[in-house]
mmCIF file of C-alpha atoms in Angstrom:
data_model
loop_
_atom_site.group_PDB
_atom_site.id
_atom_site.type_symbol
_atom_site.label_atom_id
_atom_site.label_comp_id
_atom_site.label_asym_id
_atom_site.label_seq_id
_atom_site.Cartn_x
_atom_site.Cartn_y
_atom_site.Cartn_z
ATOM 1 C CA MET A 1 -15.146 27.914 15.454
ATOM 2 C CA GLY A 2 -17.448 25.628 13.536
ATOM 3 C CA GLU A 3 -20.958 24.295 13.310
ATOM 4 C CA ARG A 4 -22.314 22.205 16.158
ATOM 5 C CA VAL A 5 -23.523 18.788 15.015
ATOM 6 C CA GLN A 6 -24.406 15.540 16.702
ATOM 7 C CA VAL A 7 -22.932 12.111 16.127
ATOM 8 C CA ALA A 8 -23.910 8.801 17.679
ATOM 9 C CA GLU A 9 -21.632 7.163 20.205
ATOM 10 C CA ARG A 10 -22.110 3.484 19.489
ATOM 11 C CA ALA A 11 -21.204 2.069 22.899
ATOM 12 C CA SER A 12 -23.589 4.282 24.873
ATOM 13 C CA GLY A 13 -26.193 4.702 22.149
ATOM 14 C CA GLN A 14 -26.197 8.415 22.963
ATOM 15 C CA LEU A 15 -25.926 11.397 20.632
ATOM 16 C CA VAL A 16 -22.882 13.479 21.487
ATOM 17 C CA GLU A 17 -21.948 17.032 20.541
ATOM 18 C CA ALA A 18 -19.337 17.434 17.825
ATOM 19 C CA THR A 19 -18.023 20.341 15.767
ATOM 20 C CA LEU A 20 -18.046 20.452 11.980
ATOM 21 C CA HIS A 21 -15.127 22.591 10.814
ATOM 22 C CA GLU A 22 -14.741 24.069 7.340
ATOM 23 C CA GLY A 23 -11.674 25.566 5.722
ATOM 24 C CA LEU A 24 -9.267 22.979 7.110
ATOM 25 C CA THR A 25 -5.655 23.953 6.481
ATOM 26 C CA THR A 26 -2.634 22.018 5.321
ATOM 27 C CA ARG A 27 -1.541 21.831 8.946
ATOM 28 C CA ASP A 28 -4.931 20.427 9.984
ATOM 29 C CA LEU A 29 -4.610 17.597 7.444
ATOM 30 C CA GLU A 30 -1.072 16.870 8.595
ATOM 31 C CA VAL A 31 -2.267 16.703 12.212
ATOM 32 C CA ILE A 32 -5.092 14.378 11.170
ATOM 33 C CA GLU A 33 -2.746 12.063 9.331
ATOM 34 C CA ARG A 34 -0.287 11.942 12.232
ATOM 35 C CA SER A 35 -3.162 11.030 14.527
ATOM 36 C CA TRP A 36 -4.614 8.380 12.219
ATOM 37 C CA ALA A 37 -1.402 6.841 10.854
ATOM 38 C CA ALA A 38 -0.590 4.859 13.989
ATOM 39 C CA HIS A 39 -4.087 3.388 13.975
ATOM 40 C CA ARG A 40 -3.777 2.491 10.288
ATOM 41 C CA ALA A 41 -0.493 0.724 11.001
ATOM 42 C CA GLU A 42 -1.982 -1.130 13.961
ATOM 43 C CA LEU A 43 -4.884 -2.248 11.780
ATOM 44 C CA VAL A 44 -2.592 -3.529 9.039
ATOM 45 C CA ALA A 45 -0.736 -5.598 11.632
ATOM 46 C CA ALA A 46 -3.997 -6.931 13.068
ATOM 47 C CA LEU A 47 -5.394 -7.793 9.623
ATOM 48 C CA MET A 48 -2.198 -9.557 8.627
ATOM 49 C CA GLY A 49 -2.036 -11.320 11.969
ATOM 50 C CA ALA A 50 -5.590 -12.567 11.569
ATOM 51 C CA GLY A 51 -4.917 -13.717 8.016
ATOM 52 C CA VAL A 52 -7.671 -11.530 6.583
ATOM 53 C CA GLU A 53 -7.691 -11.550 2.787
ATOM 54 C CA ARG A 54 -6.556 -8.263 1.221
ATOM 55 C CA ARG A 55 -9.845 -7.827 -0.637
ATOM 56 C CA LEU A 56 -11.597 -7.568 2.735
ATOM 57 C CA TRP A 57 -9.312 -4.873 4.151
ATOM 58 C CA PRO A 58 -10.742 -1.342 4.543
ATOM 59 C CA GLU A 59 -10.307 0.217 1.119
ATOM 60 C CA SER A 60 -9.000 3.568 2.347
ATOM 61 C CA LEU A 61 -6.396 1.969 4.592
ATOM 62 C CA HIS A 62 -3.564 3.304 2.395
ATOM 63 C CA TRP A 63 -4.810 6.901 2.219
ATOM 64 C CA ASP A 64 -2.572 9.674 3.496
ATOM 65 C CA TRP A 65 -4.193 13.034 4.208
ATOM 66 C CA GLY A 66 -0.816 14.668 4.571
ATOM 67 C CA ARG A 67 -0.130 13.908 0.907
ATOM 68 C CA LYS A 68 -3.479 15.391 -0.112
ATOM 69 C CA ALA A 69 -2.785 18.597 1.867
ATOM 70 C CA PRO A 70 -0.991 20.520 -0.948
ATOM 71 C CA LEU A 71 -4.241 20.442 -2.954
ATOM 72 C CA LEU A 72 -5.587 23.044 -0.514
ATOM 73 C CA GLU A 73 -3.508 25.677 -2.343
ATOM 74 C CA LEU A 74 -6.223 25.618 -5.007
ATOM 75 C CA LEU A 75 -9.315 27.784 -4.688
ATOM 76 C CA LEU A 76 -11.499 24.950 -5.957
ATOM 77 C CA VAL A 77 -10.450 22.587 -3.153
ATOM 78 C CA ASN A 78 -12.015 22.700 0.305
ATOM 79 C CA ALA A 79 -11.647 20.448 3.325
ATOM 80 C CA PHE A 80 -14.068 19.832 6.176
ATOM 81 C CA GLY A 81 -13.660 17.830 9.349
ATOM 82 C CA VAL A 82 -15.678 16.618 12.316
ATOM 83 C CA ALA A 83 -14.069 16.788 15.732
ATOM 84 C CA CYS A 84 -15.221 15.601 19.126
ATOM 85 C CA ARG A 85 -13.740 14.213 22.316
ATOM 86 C CA GLY A 86 -10.486 15.946 21.480
ATOM 87 C CA GLY A 87 -9.877 14.255 18.156
ATOM 88 C CA TRP A 88 -10.647 14.416 14.455
ATOM 89 C CA GLN A 89 -13.321 11.822 13.725
ATOM 90 C CA ALA A 90 -13.840 12.281 9.972
ATOM 91 C CA VAL A 91 -12.619 14.464 7.112
ATOM 92 C CA MET A 92 -13.805 15.324 3.598
ATOM 93 C CA MET A 93 -12.228 17.093 0.627
ATOM 94 C CA THR A 94 -14.445 18.649 -2.036
ATOM 95 C CA LYS A 95 -13.944 20.422 -5.368
ATOM 96 C CA THR A 96 -16.141 23.265 -6.574
ATOM 97 C CA ALA A 97 -15.105 23.685 -10.198
ATOM 98 C CA GLY A 98 -14.548 21.469 -13.188
ATOM 99 C CA TYR A 99 -17.253 18.909 -12.434
ATOM 100 C CA ASP A 100 -20.661 18.841 -14.119
ATOM 101 C CA ALA A 101 -23.758 16.741 -13.432
ATOM 102 C CA ARG A 102 -24.141 13.536 -15.442
ATOM 103 C CA VAL A 103 -27.732 12.612 -14.591
ATOM 104 C CA SER A 104 -29.637 13.540 -17.719
ATOM 105 C CA SER A 105 -32.163 15.879 -16.106
ATOM 106 C CA GLU A 106 -29.335 18.138 -14.892
ATOM 107 C CA ALA A 107 -26.486 17.146 -17.199
ATOM 108 C CA GLY A 108 -23.882 19.830 -17.797
ATOM 109 C CA LYS A 109 -24.702 21.860 -14.709
ATOM 110 C CA PRO A 110 -21.994 22.271 -12.076
ATOM 111 C CA LEU A 111 -21.876 20.308 -8.864
ATOM 112 C CA VAL A 112 -19.743 19.838 -5.785
ATOM 113 C CA TYR A 113 -17.494 16.844 -6.282
ATOM 114 C CA VAL A 114 -16.551 14.911 -3.155
ATOM 115 C CA ASP A 115 -12.991 13.905 -3.910
ATOM 116 C CA PHE A 116 -12.241 12.129 -0.633
ATOM 117 C CA VAL A 117 -14.204 11.386 2.512
ATOM 118 C CA GLU A 118 -13.007 9.152 5.322
ATOM 119 C CA THR A 119 -13.741 8.481 8.960
ATOM 120 C CA ALA A 120 -10.990 7.888 11.506
ATOM 121 C CA PRO A 121 -9.763 4.277 11.612
ATOM 122 C CA TRP A 122 -11.326 3.730 15.055
ATOM 123 C CA ASN A 123 -14.700 4.555 13.486
ATOM 124 C CA TRP A 124 -14.545 1.719 10.954
ATOM 125 C CA THR A 125 -16.565 -1.460 11.131
ATOM 126 C CA ILE A 126 -14.187 -4.373 10.496
ATOM 127 C CA SER A 127 -16.241 -7.482 11.031
ATOM 128 C CA GLU A 128 -13.276 -9.776 10.325
ATOM 129 C CA LEU A 129 -11.597 -8.359 13.439
ATOM 130 C CA GLY A 130 -14.803 -7.899 15.410
ATOM 131 C CA ARG A 131 -14.236 -4.134 15.486
ATOM 132 C CA LEU A 132 -17.083 -1.658 15.707
ATOM 133 C CA PRO A 133 -17.008 2.115 15.275
ATOM 134 C CA VAL A 134 -16.649 4.446 18.252
ATOM 135 C CA PHE A 135 -18.813 7.079 16.549
ATOM 136 C CA LYS A 136 -21.449 6.596 13.853
ATOM 137 C CA GLY A 137 -23.228 8.984 11.501
ATOM 138 C CA LEU A 138 -20.092 10.870 10.501
ATOM 139 C CA GLY A 139 -20.466 10.136 6.784
ATOM 140 C CA SER A 140 -23.969 11.569 6.783
ATOM 141 C CA VAL A 141 -22.795 14.717 8.573
ATOM 142 C CA LEU A 142 -20.170 15.310 5.903
ATOM 143 C CA ILE A 143 -22.347 14.490 2.901
ATOM 144 C CA ARG A 144 -24.979 16.834 4.316
ATOM 145 C CA ARG A 145 -22.247 19.518 4.458
ATOM 146 C CA ALA A 146 -21.389 18.835 0.817
ATOM 147 C CA VAL A 147 -25.024 19.467 -0.114
ATOM 148 C CA GLN A 148 -24.980 22.703 1.886
ATOM 149 C CA GLN A 149 -21.797 23.754 0.119
ATOM 150 C CA SER A 150 -23.436 22.986 -3.226
ATOM 151 C CA ARG A 151 -26.394 25.181 -2.351
ATOM 152 C CA ALA A 152 -24.124 28.004 -1.168
ATOM 153 C CA GLU A 153 -22.215 27.839 -4.456
ATOM 154 C CA GLY A 154 -25.444 28.123 -6.427
ATOM 155 C CA PHE A 155 -25.284 24.460 -7.521
ATOM 156 C CA ARG A 156 -28.709 23.731 -5.970
ATOM 157 C CA GLY A 157 -27.568 20.757 -3.929
ATOM 158 C CA ARG A 158 -26.030 18.768 -6.776
ATOM 159 C CA VAL A 159 -23.187 16.571 -5.503
ATOM 160 C CA GLY A 160 -21.184 13.870 -7.279
ATOM 161 C CA LEU A 161 -18.615 11.307 -6.139
ATOM 162 C CA HIS A 162 -16.936 8.040 -6.993
ATOM 163 C CA ALA A 163 -17.541 5.418 -4.302
ATOM 164 C CA LEU A 164 -15.156 2.794 -3.074
ATOM 165 C CA PRO A 165 -16.966 -0.570 -3.361
ATOM 166 C CA GLN A 166 -17.385 -0.907 0.417
ATOM 167 C CA ALA A 167 -19.207 2.459 0.478
ATOM 168 C CA GLU A 168 -21.570 1.940 -2.477
ATOM 169 C CA ARG A 169 -24.475 0.830 -0.288
ATOM 170 C CA PHE A 170 -24.136 3.941 1.886
ATOM 171 C CA TYR A 171 -24.363 6.384 -1.012
ATOM 172 C CA GLY A 172 -27.051 4.516 -2.927
ATOM 173 C CA GLN A 173 -29.328 3.194 -0.218
ATOM 174 C CA VAL A 174 -28.659 5.359 2.821
ATOM 175 C CA CYS A 175 -28.132 8.718 1.111
ATOM 176 C CA GLY A 176 -30.419 8.027 -1.852
ATOM 177 C CA MET A 177 -28.022 9.171 -4.575
ATOM 178 C CA THR A 178 -28.427 8.038 -8.180
ATOM 179 C CA ARG A 179 -26.103 5.190 -9.102
ATOM 180 C CA VAL A 180 -24.849 6.380 -12.497
ATOM 181 C CA GLY A 181 -22.516 3.404 -12.956
ATOM 182 C CA PRO A 182 -18.871 2.349 -13.175
ATOM 183 C CA ASP A 183 -16.520 4.983 -14.570
ATOM 184 C CA ALA A 184 -13.703 3.664 -16.744
ATOM 185 C CA ALA A 185 -11.878 6.964 -16.282
ATOM 186 C CA LYS A 186 -11.755 6.423 -12.525
ATOM 187 C CA GLN A 187 -10.596 2.822 -12.076
ATOM 188 C CA ASP A 188 -14.151 1.620 -12.715
ATOM 189 C CA LEU A 189 -15.346 3.040 -9.401
ATOM 190 C CA VAL A 190 -19.103 3.542 -9.379
ATOM 191 C CA TYR A 191 -20.152 7.159 -9.824
ATOM 192 C CA PHE A 192 -23.047 8.453 -7.698
ATOM 193 C CA GLU A 193 -24.860 11.747 -7.941
ATOM 194 C CA PHE A 194 -27.374 13.771 -5.953
ATOM 195 C CA THR A 195 -29.841 15.598 -8.166
ATOM 196 C CA ARG A 196 -31.372 18.745 -6.750
ATOM 197 C CA GLN A 197 -34.494 16.835 -5.708
ATOM 198 C CA GLN A 198 -32.560 13.974 -4.137
ATOM 199 C CA ALA A 199 -30.416 16.425 -2.189
ATOM 200 C CA ASP A 200 -33.541 18.201 -0.954
ATOM 201 C CA ALA A 201 -35.021 14.865 0.136
ATOM 202 C CA PHE A 202 -31.794 13.870 1.910
ATOM 203 C CA ILE A 203 -31.641 17.142 3.836
ATOM 204 C CA SER A 204 -35.361 17.356 4.629
ATOM 205 C CA GLY A 205 -35.262 13.755 5.780
ATOM 206 C CA GLY A 206 -32.652 14.779 8.321
ATOM 207 C CA GLY A 207 -29.672 13.739 6.208
ATOM 208 C CA ASP A 208 -29.956 10.264 7.708
ATOM 209 C CA ARG A 209 -29.713 11.595 11.263
ATOM 210 C CA MET B 1 -9.664 37.778 6.512
ATOM 211 C CA SER B 2 -11.650 34.575 6.937
ATOM 212 C CA THR B 3 -12.132 32.180 4.041
ATOM 213 C CA THR B 4 -15.828 33.026 3.826
ATOM 214 C CA GLU B 5 -15.609 36.819 4.051
ATOM 215 C CA ARG B 6 -16.469 38.506 0.752
ATOM 216 C CA ARG B 7 -14.927 41.541 -0.907
ATOM 217 C CA THR B 8 -16.650 43.528 -3.620
ATOM 218 C CA MET B 9 -15.193 44.802 -6.881
ATOM 219 C CA THR B 10 -16.555 46.535 -9.939
ATOM 220 C CA LEU B 11 -16.043 44.677 -13.198
ATOM 221 C CA ASN B 12 -16.141 46.431 -16.557
ATOM 222 C CA LEU B 13 -17.010 44.158 -19.475
ATOM 223 C CA THR B 14 -17.593 44.801 -23.149
ATOM 224 C CA GLU B 15 -21.004 44.034 -24.619
ATOM 225 C CA ALA B 16 -19.618 40.827 -26.149
ATOM 226 C CA GLU B 17 -18.053 39.711 -22.883
ATOM 227 C CA MET B 18 -21.279 40.386 -21.016
ATOM 228 C CA ARG B 19 -23.276 38.425 -23.610
ATOM 229 C CA VAL B 20 -20.977 35.439 -23.144
ATOM 230 C CA LEU B 21 -21.154 35.749 -19.360
ATOM 231 C CA GLU B 22 -24.945 35.875 -19.478
ATOM 232 C CA ALA B 23 -25.134 32.916 -21.839
ATOM 233 C CA LEU B 24 -22.871 30.840 -19.597
ATOM 234 C CA ALA B 25 -24.885 31.808 -16.533
ATOM 235 C CA GLU B 26 -28.062 30.708 -18.301
ATOM 236 C CA LYS B 27 -26.570 27.456 -19.586
ATOM 237 C CA LYS B 28 -25.004 26.504 -16.251
ATOM 238 C CA ASP B 29 -27.927 27.707 -14.134
ATOM 239 C CA LEU B 30 -25.586 29.975 -12.170
ATOM 240 C CA SER B 31 -25.384 33.628 -11.238
ATOM 241 C CA LYS B 32 -22.874 35.699 -13.196
ATOM 242 C CA THR B 33 -20.775 36.006 -10.043
ATOM 243 C CA ALA B 34 -20.726 32.217 -9.685
ATOM 244 C CA VAL B 35 -19.624 31.831 -13.311
ATOM 245 C CA LEU B 36 -16.714 34.206 -12.731
ATOM 246 C CA ARG B 37 -15.745 32.353 -9.550
ATOM 247 C CA GLN B 38 -15.707 29.107 -11.541
ATOM 248 C CA ALA B 39 -13.528 30.755 -14.178
ATOM 249 C CA LEU B 40 -11.031 31.984 -11.570
ATOM 250 C CA ARG B 41 -10.805 28.575 -9.880
ATOM 251 C CA LEU B 42 -10.224 26.800 -13.167
ATOM 252 C CA TYR B 43 -7.699 29.382 -14.336
ATOM 253 C CA GLN B 44 -5.749 28.971 -11.103
ATOM 254 C CA LEU B 45 -5.863 25.167 -11.469
ATOM 255 C CA ILE B 46 -4.585 25.305 -15.042
ATOM 256 C CA GLU B 47 -1.890 27.840 -14.162
ATOM 257 C CA HIS B 48 -0.808 25.702 -11.196
ATOM 258 C CA ARG B 49 -0.581 22.486 -13.217
ATOM 259 C CA THR B 50 1.062 23.985 -16.303
ATOM 260 C CA SER B 51 3.639 25.781 -14.145
ATOM 261 C CA GLN B 52 4.640 22.328 -12.884
ATOM 262 C CA GLY B 53 5.320 21.210 -16.445
ATOM 263 C CA GLU B 54 1.974 19.625 -17.317
ATOM 264 C CA ARG B 55 0.186 20.342 -20.606
ATOM 265 C CA LEU B 56 -3.478 21.136 -21.164
ATOM 266 C CA VAL B 57 -4.859 19.009 -23.989
ATOM 267 C CA LEU B 58 -8.333 18.880 -25.504
ATOM 268 C CA GLU B 59 -9.250 15.554 -27.059
ATOM 269 C CA ASP B 60 -12.158 14.325 -29.160
ATOM 270 C CA ASP B 61 -12.256 10.515 -29.250
ATOM 271 C CA ARG B 62 -14.955 10.448 -31.936
ATOM 272 C CA LEU B 63 -12.937 12.515 -34.388
ATOM 273 C CA ALA B 64 -9.571 11.232 -33.125
ATOM 274 C CA LYS B 65 -8.496 14.834 -32.598
ATOM 275 C CA LYS B 66 -6.131 16.053 -29.952
ATOM 276 C CA ALA B 67 -4.927 19.633 -29.492
ATOM 277 C CA GLU B 68 -2.758 21.241 -26.872
ATOM 278 C CA VAL B 69 -4.150 24.445 -25.425
ATOM 279 C CA MET B 70 -1.735 27.282 -24.887
ATOM 280 C CA VAL B 71 -2.307 29.067 -21.595
ATOM 281 C CA LEU B 72 -0.970 32.605 -21.393
#
């Protein structure tokens, strides 16, 4: 069960059918991590072998979805994933309480906070290794789902997140979120936010499809 | 039951409790149901963390005040 979505297969240039699942379980996240861990390890070896500087490595390379799985015990935590061709291609964890908007026009009003979002390691662009993603558009599918969740919660599309530096361009320029600025409380990661109007524009514009 | 299926309950509040609920709904631009859902999620979070030995502390940097909140 899940929502049918489309993602772009880079090699063929074709859109392919995928399924967006909500309510991922602890077991789902453990399965995802088992599937992705071998690819992460292979990438570390390849990066080290090629002498790529650490600062250029994919910034989520050390993540472990299995360790994030216990958070799903909490009502405020939800996980979503995109699957196609028999595998999990991307996953996102959101929180629906305890986070308020910071952009002044909507400050103090609740939003959906995207705690973690990641595509599978084979969907990363790693120019230093000449690697290109198998599927593209997964981030947009998941951010669009976060906006839908925000609307369903009565948060009117407001979404907030802290971006890893390699993802800042995606959230600011591709999604059109407001760049609020570095957050000292979150390792100086840049905080981005969708206002209601920006979320509407993102969705009506096809969510970057 | 699926994670999205809803169940209905009747909630009896005092006048004061209803006034607070309505004020929060207005301030947060939420329905009263959404406010109560937020409250339940946060209560569960606090209960979960404090049961693992963590403390809930409110801090005001400007006034250099810090107070631990007791959760019953």
